[in-house]
Tab-separated table of C-alpha atoms and ligand atoms in Angstrom:
chain	number	residue	atom	x	y	z
A	1	UNK	CA	100.405	151.633	-145.405
A	2	UNK	CA	103.209	152.558	-143.032
A	3	UNK	CA	103.136	151.613	-139.394
A	4	UNK	CA	102.571	155.187	-138.281
A	5	UNK	CA	99.766	155.803	-140.740
A	6	UNK	CA	98.133	152.625	-139.623
A	7	UNK	CA	98.269	153.714	-135.998
A	8	UNK	CA	96.779	157.072	-136.861
A	9	UNK	CA	94.037	155.433	-138.838
A	10	UNK	CA	93.246	153.183	-135.923
A	11	UNK	CA	93.154	156.083	-133.523
A	12	UNK	CA	90.733	158.008	-135.651
A	13	UNK	CA	88.574	154.906	-136.053
A	14	UNK	CA	88.451	154.527	-132.291
A	15	UNK	CA	87.518	158.118	-131.621
A	16	UNK	CA	84.852	157.987	-134.306
A	17	UNK	CA	83.548	154.806	-132.731
A	18	UNK	CA	83.308	156.524	-129.344
A	19	UNK	CA	81.546	159.571	-130.746
A	20	UNK	CA	79.135	157.517	-132.762
A	21	UNK	CA	77.941	155.285	-129.952
A	22	UNK	CA	77.878	158.081	-127.366
A	23	UNK	CA	74.867	159.634	-129.084
A	24	UNK	CA	72.581	156.605	-128.611
A	25	UNK	CA	70.900	155.977	-125.290
A	26	UNK	CA	68.302	153.445	-126.401
A	27	UNK	CA	69.618	149.937	-125.934
A	28	UNK	CA	68.445	148.454	-129.213
A	29	UNK	CA	69.699	151.226	-131.443
A	30	UNK	CA	72.918	151.355	-129.450
A	31	UNK	CA	73.578	147.670	-130.047
A	32	UNK	CA	72.979	147.850	-133.767
A	33	UNK	CA	75.070	151.015	-134.013
A	34	UNK	CA	77.928	149.272	-132.204
A	35	UNK	CA	77.688	146.186	-134.399
A	36	UNK	CA	77.762	148.284	-137.539
A	37	UNK	CA	80.776	150.298	-136.382
A	38	UNK	CA	82.694	147.248	-135.216
A	39	UNK	CA	82.173	145.626	-138.606
A	40	UNK	CA	83.756	148.625	-140.298
A	41	UNK	CA	86.700	148.901	-137.970
A	42	UNK	CA	87.586	145.220	-138.219
A	43	UNK	CA	86.733	144.696	-141.877
A	44	UNK	CA	84.283	141.988	-140.976
A	45	UNK	CA	81.228	141.033	-142.960
A	46	UNK	CA	78.956	140.570	-139.970
A	47	UNK	CA	79.045	141.496	-136.277
A	48	UNK	CA	76.918	140.632	-133.302
A	49	UNK	CA	76.753	141.934	-129.781
A	50	UNK	CA	75.450	139.249	-127.452
A	51	UNK	CA	74.205	140.264	-124.028
A	52	UNK	CA	73.893	138.086	-120.988
A	53	UNK	CA	70.484	137.355	-119.548
A	54	UNK	CA	71.564	136.265	-116.087
A	55	UNK	CA	68.103	135.218	-114.951
A	56	UNK	CA	67.690	132.798	-117.845
A	57	UNK	CA	71.329	131.712	-118.187
A	58	UNK	CA	71.263	132.754	-121.832
A	59	UNK	CA	72.910	135.082	-124.301
A	60	UNK	CA	70.714	137.090	-126.640
A	61	UNK	CA	71.265	139.250	-129.664
A	62	UNK	CA	69.117	140.959	-132.270
A	63	UNK	CA	69.348	139.764	-135.856
A	64	UNK	CA	67.961	141.559	-138.873
A	65	UNK	CA	65.699	139.336	-140.951
A	66	UNK	CA	64.655	141.383	-143.946
A	67	UNK	CA	62.778	144.337	-142.482
A	68	UNK	CA	62.287	142.720	-139.108
A	69	UNK	CA	64.494	142.547	-136.042
A	70	UNK	CA	64.291	139.239	-134.222
A	71	UNK	CA	65.756	138.216	-130.902
A	72	UNK	CA	68.047	135.194	-131.070
A	73	UNK	CA	68.846	133.388	-127.820
A	74	UNK	CA	71.301	130.667	-126.925
A	75	UNK	CA	72.258	128.966	-123.676
A	76	UNK	CA	75.479	129.913	-121.904
A	77	UNK	CA	78.297	127.524	-122.729
A	78	UNK	CA	76.900	126.740	-126.176
A	79	UNK	CA	78.448	127.875	-129.420
A	80	UNK	CA	81.440	130.135	-129.758
A	81	UNK	CA	79.780	133.097	-128.071
A	82	UNK	CA	78.431	130.895	-125.294
A	83	UNK	CA	81.916	129.483	-124.618
A	84	UNK	CA	83.451	132.962	-124.465
A	85	UNK	CA	80.760	134.138	-122.074
A	86	UNK	CA	81.331	131.165	-119.835
A	87	UNK	CA	85.130	131.223	-119.748
A	88	UNK	CA	85.781	134.942	-120.232
A	89	UNK	CA	88.442	134.029	-122.866
A	90	UNK	CA	88.512	135.074	-126.526
A	91	UNK	CA	88.140	132.582	-129.350
A	92	UNK	CA	89.530	133.060	-132.857
A	93	UNK	CA	88.605	130.465	-135.508
A	94	UNK	CA	89.811	130.272	-139.096
A	95	UNK	CA	87.215	127.803	-140.164
A	96	UNK	CA	84.233	127.710	-137.857
A	97	UNK	CA	82.606	124.614	-139.358
A	98	UNK	CA	85.669	122.543	-138.469
A	99	UNK	CA	85.453	123.467	-134.791
A	100	UNK	CA	83.105	121.556	-132.504
A	101	UNK	CA	82.490	124.656	-130.367
A	102	UNK	CA	80.735	126.420	-133.241
A	103	UNK	CA	76.968	126.006	-133.572
A	104	UNK	CA	75.262	126.497	-136.911
A	105	UNK	CA	71.858	127.576	-135.533
A	106	UNK	CA	72.205	131.287	-136.228
A	107	UNK	CA	73.721	130.667	-139.679
A	108	UNK	CA	70.746	128.543	-140.542
A	109	UNK	CA	68.258	131.175	-139.417
A	110	UNK	CA	69.819	134.000	-141.376
A	111	UNK	CA	70.942	131.769	-144.248
A	112	UNK	CA	74.630	132.540	-143.887
A	113	UNK	CA	77.953	130.727	-144.047
A	114	UNK	CA	80.405	131.576	-141.280
A	115	UNK	CA	84.055	130.987	-142.072
A	116	UNK	CA	86.277	132.972	-139.742
A	117	UNK	CA	84.997	134.136	-136.395
A	118	UNK	CA	86.544	136.162	-133.587
A	119	UNK	CA	84.722	136.525	-130.300
A	120	UNK	CA	85.839	138.489	-127.226
A	121	UNK	CA	84.136	138.904	-123.872
A	122	UNK	CA	82.353	142.102	-122.938
A	123	UNK	CA	83.131	142.956	-119.340
A	124	UNK	CA	81.303	145.335	-117.034
A	125	UNK	CA	82.822	147.739	-114.529
A	126	UNK	CA	83.374	144.992	-111.999
A	127	UNK	CA	85.167	142.899	-114.597
A	128	UNK	CA	82.349	140.378	-114.834
A	129	UNK	CA	81.403	139.080	-118.267
A	130	UNK	CA	78.196	140.754	-119.369
A	131	UNK	CA	78.169	139.714	-123.001
A	132	UNK	CA	80.194	138.839	-126.092
A	133	UNK	CA	81.393	140.772	-129.120
A	134	UNK	CA	81.583	138.611	-132.201
A	135	UNK	CA	82.911	139.477	-135.664
A	136	UNK	CA	82.410	137.064	-138.528
A	137	UNK	CA	84.078	136.587	-141.933
A	138	UNK	CA	87.007	138.927	-142.269
A	139	UNK	CA	86.761	140.538	-145.697
A	140	UNK	CA	90.347	139.519	-146.596
A	141	UNK	CA	92.269	136.797	-144.809
A	142	UNK	CA	91.642	135.873	-141.200
A	143	UNK	CA	91.318	137.727	-137.926
A	144	UNK	CA	94.757	138.421	-136.452
A	145	UNK	CA	96.005	138.848	-132.928
A	146	UNK	CA	95.965	142.567	-133.603
A	147	UNK	CA	92.286	142.367	-134.487
A	148	UNK	CA	91.744	140.595	-131.211
A	149	UNK	CA	93.410	143.443	-129.321
A	150	UNK	CA	91.398	146.001	-131.235
A	151	UNK	CA	88.115	144.201	-130.607
A	152	UNK	CA	88.932	144.041	-126.897
A	153	UNK	CA	89.439	147.804	-126.823
A	154	UNK	CA	86.156	148.398	-128.653
A	155	UNK	CA	84.406	146.049	-126.300
A	156	UNK	CA	85.759	147.899	-123.259
A	157	UNK	CA	84.710	151.226	-124.744
A	158	UNK	CA	81.239	149.950	-125.504
A	159	UNK	CA	80.686	148.253	-122.152
A	160	UNK	CA	79.918	151.344	-120.113
A	161	UNK	CA	77.581	152.700	-122.780
A	162	UNK	CA	75.729	149.413	-122.830
A	163	UNK	CA	75.503	149.445	-119.065
A	164	UNK	CA	74.068	152.964	-119.057
A	165	UNK	CA	71.584	152.146	-121.781
A	166	UNK	CA	70.472	149.078	-119.860
A	167	UNK	CA	69.857	151.166	-116.743
A	168	UNK	CA	68.011	153.776	-118.786
A	169	UNK	CA	65.838	151.066	-120.316
A	170	UNK	CA	65.033	149.751	-116.834
A	171	UNK	CA	64.026	153.205	-115.691
A	172	UNK	CA	61.955	153.825	-118.772
A	173	UNK	CA	60.180	150.504	-118.347
A	174	UNK	CA	59.320	151.176	-114.734
A	175	UNK	CA	58.107	154.668	-115.631
A	176	UNK	CA	55.873	153.274	-118.371
A	177	UNK	CA	54.597	150.507	-116.177
A	178	UNK	CA	53.676	152.973	-113.460
A	179	UNK	CA	51.776	155.123	-115.938
A	180	UNK	CA	49.983	152.137	-117.325
A	181	UNK	CA	49.005	150.894	-113.879
A	182	UNK	CA	47.726	154.321	-112.960
A	183	UNK	CA	45.437	154.127	-115.973
A	184	UNK	CA	44.262	150.671	-114.943
A	185	UNK	CA	43.275	151.983	-111.530
A	186	UNK	CA	41.195	154.703	-113.140
A	187	UNK	CA	39.199	152.371	-115.364
A	188	UNK	CA	39.037	149.475	-112.969
A	189	UNK	CA	35.482	150.222	-111.872
A	190	UNK	CA	34.314	151.065	-115.344
A	191	UNK	CA	34.262	147.856	-117.310
A	192	UNK	CA	35.285	144.281	-116.851
A	193	UNK	CA	37.873	144.201	-119.629
A	194	UNK	CA	39.676	147.385	-118.683
A	195	UNK	CA	43.155	146.070	-119.343
A	196	UNK	CA	42.203	144.794	-122.766
A	197	UNK	CA	40.522	148.055	-123.747
A	198	UNK	CA	43.515	150.103	-122.625
A	199	UNK	CA	46.032	147.909	-124.389
A	200	UNK	CA	44.056	147.833	-127.590
A	201	UNK	CA	43.206	151.515	-127.783
A	202	UNK	CA	46.794	152.476	-127.089
A	203	UNK	CA	48.110	150.077	-129.743
A	204	UNK	CA	45.528	151.535	-132.167
A	205	UNK	CA	46.688	155.057	-131.321
A	206	UNK	CA	50.296	154.107	-132.050
A	207	UNK	CA	49.439	152.460	-135.373
A	208	UNK	CA	47.330	155.435	-136.485
A	209	UNK	CA	50.147	157.819	-135.525
A	210	UNK	CA	52.755	155.789	-137.440
A	211	UNK	CA	50.462	155.640	-140.464
A	212	UNK	CA	50.146	159.417	-140.296
A	213	UNK	CA	53.908	159.859	-140.336
A	214	UNK	CA	54.796	160.271	-136.647
A	215	UNK	CA	58.331	159.112	-135.830
A	216	UNK	CA	58.696	155.858	-133.906
A	217	UNK	CA	59.555	157.796	-130.771
A	218	UNK	CA	56.525	160.100	-131.048
A	219	UNK	CA	54.196	157.228	-131.825
A	220	UNK	CA	55.505	155.272	-128.864
A	221	UNK	CA	55.062	158.275	-126.582
A	222	UNK	CA	51.472	158.519	-127.761
A	223	UNK	CA	50.983	154.828	-127.134
A	224	UNK	CA	52.042	155.193	-123.520
A	225	UNK	CA	50.187	158.440	-122.885
A	226	UNK	CA	46.907	157.236	-124.418
A	227	UNK	CA	45.831	154.850	-121.619
A	228	UNK	CA	45.491	157.823	-119.270
A	229	UNK	CA	42.784	159.489	-121.369
A	230	UNK	CA	39.949	158.490	-119.003
A	231	UNK	CA	41.824	158.853	-115.724
A	232	UNK	CA	39.290	161.496	-114.674
A	233	UNK	CA	36.660	158.754	-114.395
A	234	UNK	CA	38.030	157.946	-110.922
A	235	UNK	CA	36.069	161.016	-109.769
A	236	UNK	CA	32.757	159.897	-111.286
A	237	UNK	CA	30.374	158.174	-108.839
A	238	UNK	CA	29.537	154.502	-109.341
A	239	UNK	CA	25.835	155.304	-109.672
A	240	UNK	CA	26.627	157.031	-112.964
A	241	UNK	CA	29.715	155.211	-114.188
A	242	UNK	CA	28.259	151.735	-113.677
A	243	UNK	CA	24.665	152.447	-114.569
A	244	UNK	CA	23.488	149.565	-116.747
A	245	UNK	CA	21.103	151.657	-118.826
A	246	UNK	CA	21.183	155.024	-120.496
A	247	UNK	CA	22.236	158.104	-118.605
A	248	UNK	CA	19.799	160.937	-117.950
A	249	UNK	CA	20.883	164.289	-119.383
A	250	UNK	CA	21.982	165.407	-115.889
A	251	UNK	CA	24.014	162.249	-115.379
A	252	UNK	CA	25.607	162.699	-118.767
A	253	UNK	CA	26.591	166.269	-117.870
A	254	UNK	CA	28.318	164.883	-114.771
A	255	UNK	CA	29.987	162.167	-116.857
A	256	UNK	CA	31.396	164.742	-119.271
A	257	UNK	CA	33.408	166.253	-116.444
A	258	UNK	CA	35.796	163.288	-116.524
A	259	UNK	CA	37.728	165.230	-119.184
A	260	UNK	CA	38.208	168.248	-116.909
A	261	UNK	CA	39.003	166.087	-113.888
A	262	UNK	CA	41.591	164.196	-115.914
A	263	UNK	CA	43.354	167.308	-117.087
A	264	UNK	CA	43.404	168.664	-113.518
A	265	UNK	CA	45.004	165.459	-112.289
A	266	UNK	CA	47.704	165.669	-114.939
A	267	UNK	CA	48.203	169.407	-115.084
A	268	UNK	CA	51.693	170.938	-114.974
A	269	UNK	CA	53.407	167.578	-115.212
A	270	UNK	CA	57.161	167.550	-115.668
A	271	UNK	CA	57.345	164.434	-117.774
A	272	UNK	CA	56.788	164.646	-121.507
A	273	UNK	CA	54.524	161.610	-121.475
A	274	UNK	CA	52.301	163.050	-118.781
A	275	UNK	CA	52.064	166.363	-120.598
A	276	UNK	CA	50.846	164.577	-123.712
A	277	UNK	CA	48.460	162.569	-121.531
A	278	UNK	CA	47.045	165.770	-120.078
A	279	UNK	CA	46.257	167.209	-123.519
A	280	UNK	CA	44.567	163.957	-124.467
A	281	UNK	CA	42.568	163.694	-121.255
A	282	UNK	CA	40.958	167.077	-121.696
A	283	UNK	CA	40.379	166.935	-125.460
A	284	UNK	CA	39.581	163.315	-126.387
A	285	UNK	CA	35.822	164.008	-126.548
A	286	UNK	CA	36.128	167.143	-128.625
A	287	UNK	CA	34.673	166.708	-132.086
A	288	UNK	CA	36.080	167.861	-135.392
A	289	UNK	CA	32.978	169.951	-136.180
A	290	UNK	CA	33.101	171.688	-132.803
A	291	UNK	CA	30.115	169.882	-131.259
A	292	UNK	CA	32.137	167.998	-128.642
A	293	UNK	CA	32.984	168.639	-124.991
A	294	UNK	CA	34.214	170.168	-122.719
A	295	UNK	CA	35.126	173.286	-124.734
A	296	UNK	CA	33.647	172.750	-128.191
A	297	UNK	CA	37.063	173.035	-129.858
A	298	UNK	CA	37.047	172.654	-133.619
A	299	UNK	CA	39.367	171.013	-136.189
A	300	UNK	CA	43.008	171.881	-135.669
A	301	UNK	CA	42.213	173.591	-132.371
A	302	UNK	CA	42.004	170.080	-130.976
A	303	UNK	CA	45.512	168.722	-130.303
A	304	UNK	CA	46.432	166.132	-132.944
A	305	UNK	CA	47.174	163.522	-130.256
A	306	UNK	CA	43.626	163.883	-128.971
A	307	UNK	CA	42.145	163.612	-132.477
A	308	UNK	CA	44.003	160.323	-132.901
A	309	UNK	CA	43.049	158.939	-129.501
A	310	UNK	CA	39.420	159.899	-130.113
A	311	UNK	CA	39.240	157.585	-133.127
A	312	UNK	CA	41.134	154.795	-131.365
A	313	UNK	CA	38.980	155.090	-128.229
A	314	UNK	CA	35.599	155.211	-129.956
A	315	UNK	CA	36.545	152.396	-132.321
A	316	UNK	CA	37.524	150.183	-129.407
A	317	UNK	CA	34.512	151.252	-127.304
A	318	UNK	CA	32.219	150.248	-130.174
A	319	UNK	CA	33.693	146.765	-130.640
A	320	UNK	CA	33.651	146.204	-126.869
A	321	UNK	CA	30.844	145.266	-124.564
A	322	UNK	CA	29.968	147.901	-121.969
A	323	UNK	CA	27.567	147.887	-119.020
A	324	UNK	CA	25.278	150.005	-121.168
A	325	UNK	CA	25.676	148.391	-124.617
A	326	UNK	CA	26.638	145.213	-126.506
A	327	UNK	CA	29.696	144.784	-128.736
A	328	UNK	CA	29.532	145.873	-132.376
A	329	UNK	CA	31.181	143.984	-135.234
A	330	UNK	CA	34.458	145.289	-136.649
A	331	UNK	CA	32.723	146.168	-139.902
A	332	UNK	CA	29.934	148.168	-138.193
A	333	UNK	CA	32.499	150.046	-136.129
A	334	UNK	CA	34.550	150.870	-139.219
A	335	UNK	CA	31.470	152.116	-141.074
A	336	UNK	CA	30.515	154.269	-138.084
A	337	UNK	CA	33.929	155.946	-138.035
A	338	UNK	CA	33.801	156.477	-141.793
A	339	UNK	CA	30.288	157.897	-141.650
A	340	UNK	CA	31.312	160.438	-139.004
A	341	UNK	CA	34.406	161.721	-140.744
A	342	UNK	CA	34.597	165.514	-140.473
A	343	UNK	CA	31.653	165.538	-138.037
A	344	UNK	CA	33.233	163.712	-135.126
A	345	UNK	CA	36.641	162.781	-136.485
A	346	UNK	CA	39.594	164.332	-138.282
A	347	UNK	CA	39.519	163.077	-141.906
A	348	UNK	CA	43.292	162.523	-141.766
A	349	UNK	CA	42.864	160.117	-138.864
A	350	UNK	CA	39.914	158.371	-140.510
A	351	UNK	CA	42.031	157.894	-143.650
A	352	UNK	CA	44.787	156.398	-141.484
A	353	UNK	CA	42.286	154.000	-139.903
A	354	UNK	CA	41.069	152.792	-143.294
A	355	UNK	CA	44.616	152.482	-144.595
A	356	UNK	CA	45.919	150.545	-141.593
A	357	UNK	CA	42.786	148.556	-140.863
A	358	UNK	CA	44.468	145.158	-141.274
A	359	UNK	CA	47.224	146.194	-138.866
A	360	UNK	CA	44.629	147.336	-136.334
A	361	UNK	CA	42.873	143.990	-136.523
A	362	UNK	CA	46.171	142.143	-136.071
A	363	UNK	CA	47.040	144.307	-133.049
A	364	UNK	CA	43.574	143.700	-131.612
A	365	UNK	CA	43.922	139.943	-132.022
A	366	UNK	CA	47.381	140.027	-130.427
A	367	UNK	CA	46.078	141.865	-127.394
A	368	UNK	CA	43.069	139.577	-127.097
A	369	UNK	CA	45.357	136.571	-127.192
A	370	UNK	CA	47.590	138.135	-124.602
A	371	UNK	CA	44.599	138.581	-122.336
A	372	UNK	CA	43.628	134.977	-122.981
A	373	UNK	CA	40.167	135.595	-124.390
A	374	UNK	CA	40.708	134.874	-128.038
A	375	UNK	CA	37.944	132.343	-128.499
A	376	UNK	CA	35.353	134.489	-126.814
A	377	UNK	CA	36.286	137.611	-128.738
A	378	UNK	CA	36.421	136.153	-132.216
A	379	UNK	CA	33.034	134.572	-131.629
A	380	UNK	CA	31.679	137.994	-130.738
A	381	UNK	CA	33.275	139.724	-133.702
A	382	UNK	CA	32.508	137.238	-136.438
A	383	UNK	CA	28.856	136.780	-135.629
A	384	UNK	CA	27.319	138.652	-132.745
A	385	UNK	CA	25.213	136.265	-130.653
A	386	UNK	CA	21.518	136.979	-130.710
A	387	UNK	CA	21.291	138.531	-127.253
A	388	UNK	CA	23.998	141.068	-128.025
A	389	UNK	CA	22.449	141.976	-131.358
A	390	UNK	CA	19.172	142.673	-129.660
A	391	UNK	CA	20.713	144.869	-127.076
A	392	UNK	CA	20.621	148.588	-127.605
A	393	UNK	CA	23.388	149.994	-129.755
A	394	UNK	CA	23.479	152.601	-127.030
A	395	UNK	CA	24.098	156.310	-126.720
A	396	UNK	CA	21.006	157.515	-128.511
A	397	UNK	CA	20.840	160.476	-126.222
A	398	UNK	CA	23.231	162.323	-128.508
B	1	C2E	P1	33.147	154.779	-123.146
B	1	C2E	O1	32.159	153.694	-122.861
B	1	C2E	O2	34.594	154.389	-123.056
B	1	C2E	O3	32.867	155.349	-124.589
B	1	C2E	C1	33.736	156.249	-125.200
B	1	C2E	C2	33.117	156.899	-126.420
B	1	C2E	O4	32.864	155.892	-127.427
B	1	C2E	C3	31.778	157.549	-126.173
B	1	C2E	O5	31.926	158.860	-125.677
B	1	C2E	C4	31.161	157.545	-127.586
B	1	C2E	O6	31.718	158.584	-128.349
B	1	C2E	C5	31.684	156.245	-128.156
B	1	C2E	N1	30.689	155.158	-127.983
B	1	C2E	C6	30.713	154.155	-127.087
B	1	C2E	N2	29.649	153.347	-127.242
B	1	C2E	C7	28.890	153.865	-128.235
B	1	C2E	C8	27.656	153.483	-128.853
B	1	C2E	O7	27.020	152.480	-128.515
B	1	C2E	N3	27.187	154.282	-129.863
B	1	C2E	C9	27.857	155.388	-130.295
B	1	C2E	N4	27.354	156.121	-131.260
B	1	C2E	N5	29.044	155.789	-129.714
B	1	C2E	C10	29.547	155.026	-128.713
B	1	C2E	P2	30.758	159.566	-124.837
B	1	C2E	O8	29.452	159.329	-125.486
B	1	C2E	O9	31.124	160.992	-124.643
B	1	C2E	O10	30.758	158.828	-123.475
B	1	C2E	C11	31.814	158.974	-122.545
B	1	C2E	C12	31.695	157.961	-121.452
B	1	C2E	O11	30.456	158.170	-120.769
B	1	C2E	C13	31.639	156.504	-121.942
B	1	C2E	O12	32.923	155.995	-122.131
B	1	C2E	C14	30.892	155.853	-120.790
B	1	C2E	O13	31.749	155.610	-119.715
B	1	C2E	C15	29.911	156.917	-120.358
B	1	C2E	N6	28.599	156.736	-121.015
B	1	C2E	C16	28.145	157.308	-122.155
B	1	C2E	N7	26.864	156.955	-122.401
B	1	C2E	C17	26.495	156.124	-121.412
B	1	C2E	C18	25.272	155.411	-121.104
B	1	C2E	O14	24.257	155.479	-121.832
B	1	C2E	N8	25.250	154.665	-119.967
B	1	C2E	C19	26.341	154.568	-119.153
B	1	C2E	N9	26.273	153.802	-118.055
B	1	C2E	N10	27.499	155.215	-119.400
B	1	C2E	C20	27.584	155.988	-120.503
B	2	SIN	C1	78.264	130.831	-132.310
B	2	SIN	O1	78.652	131.772	-131.615
B	2	SIN	O2	78.695	129.693	-132.218
B	2	SIN	C2	77.152	131.037	-133.288
B	2	SIN	C3	76.824	132.439	-133.532
B	2	SIN	C4	77.272	132.924	-134.870
B	2	SIN	O3	77.251	132.217	-135.860
B	2	SIN	O4	77.555	134.134	-134.967
B	3	SIN	C1	36.210	144.607	-124.255
B	3	SIN	O1	37.240	144.766	-124.899
B	3	SIN	O2	35.884	145.472	-123.402
B	3	SIN	C2	35.252	143.440	-124.404
B	3	SIN	C3	35.323	142.645	-125.655
B	3	SIN	C4	34.107	141.807	-125.945
B	3	SIN	O3	33.948	140.693	-125.372
B	3	SIN	O4	33.292	142.248	-126.772
B	4	FE	FE1	36.490	159.467	-122.156
């Protein structure tokens, strides 16, 4: 290839690189998109983007292990990438295993043999090192000085996108956390394990949605909207909400209004998440056969998100202890959902529950562990203690 052609090729590679990464604003997908593009441009077999975690004094990157993405971390100053991050200077090695700066840890994890490696610093707007770009195993020959220049350009181009995505991620996280904490406030008076119930039912909702073919984004939105389903309970008096026994018909009528209250609190929201939450709040007690409340909507008249949350919420309510009832076993809860297919629940959602049951149990166990109650819970689920068994299975007023 002539010099001129080569330049033109490079230019078009660079502009394609810019266009390709400009369309991603989620940090994780941005990083893997960048790595993939950089590999192509530099004819490398493998590429990593390491980012600095200032608080921990570490670099981290995502590595693909089969179907899974794992986070790999290493201390600043260690390995090739760690050196580059510390000094701000590029490193170009022909034979990594002969250089004491190279660390084999990542190779070992992904079962790989690094030969040549080129690593350049990633600098932010203020010129401070915020990460490292690393390309490994040039397809033919070794990485040249020209490659080094090219990688530096790519790294500069990518830096501002990474910075934006990081800010966006921050914002998103704080938005989600605020929503979640709002939900906690609402259920705080209701039951002692509010946080656990909310985490579990929203994980269940996400898993059911994924099983039913929602995209990852849609399923995640549902996950974060779901905890707000009972926010209207803040307006229900303690004498009803915390009543240890069964509600009178009048009390139950009052209780049912939590759906209307919830939708009023969330009405006309700007944010997409809150709009989904509003639909769920008003419709999560509707029943597939039209016998639910507040409006007696039937089948597809009930928003799909609410049909999903209804299954997730009732399933988790059944396996949980409440002021008015003991905890059911997983098996009993599953049978209950199955038995009420088409009456209470959308058959599609019930099918998803049966199909993903193992995943639901794993998610439940994860959340229980996170809340530090694993021992207690598994004891309850495997064999209900006598006193719980004897307690009312509850809600016979319906
Ligand atoms: P929750 O405790 O979060 O329960 C949510 C839904 O799970 C219930 O909606 C019901 O569909 C299902 N569920 C929960 N426990 C049982 C059970 O033991 N048996 C059966 N068959 N289903 C169960 P529902 O019935 O519309 O109740 C809405 C909310 O009203 C409940 O939320 C709870 O806060 C309150 N509630 C309902 N019944 C009683 C009661 O007898 N006493 C008290 N104190 N509160 C009640
Ligand atoms: C290193 O940077 O020393 C190890 C990381 C790698 O093998 O890519
Ligand atoms: C809960 O999730 O509300 C309680 C779980 C239990 O101990 O049964
Ligand atoms: Fe509810």
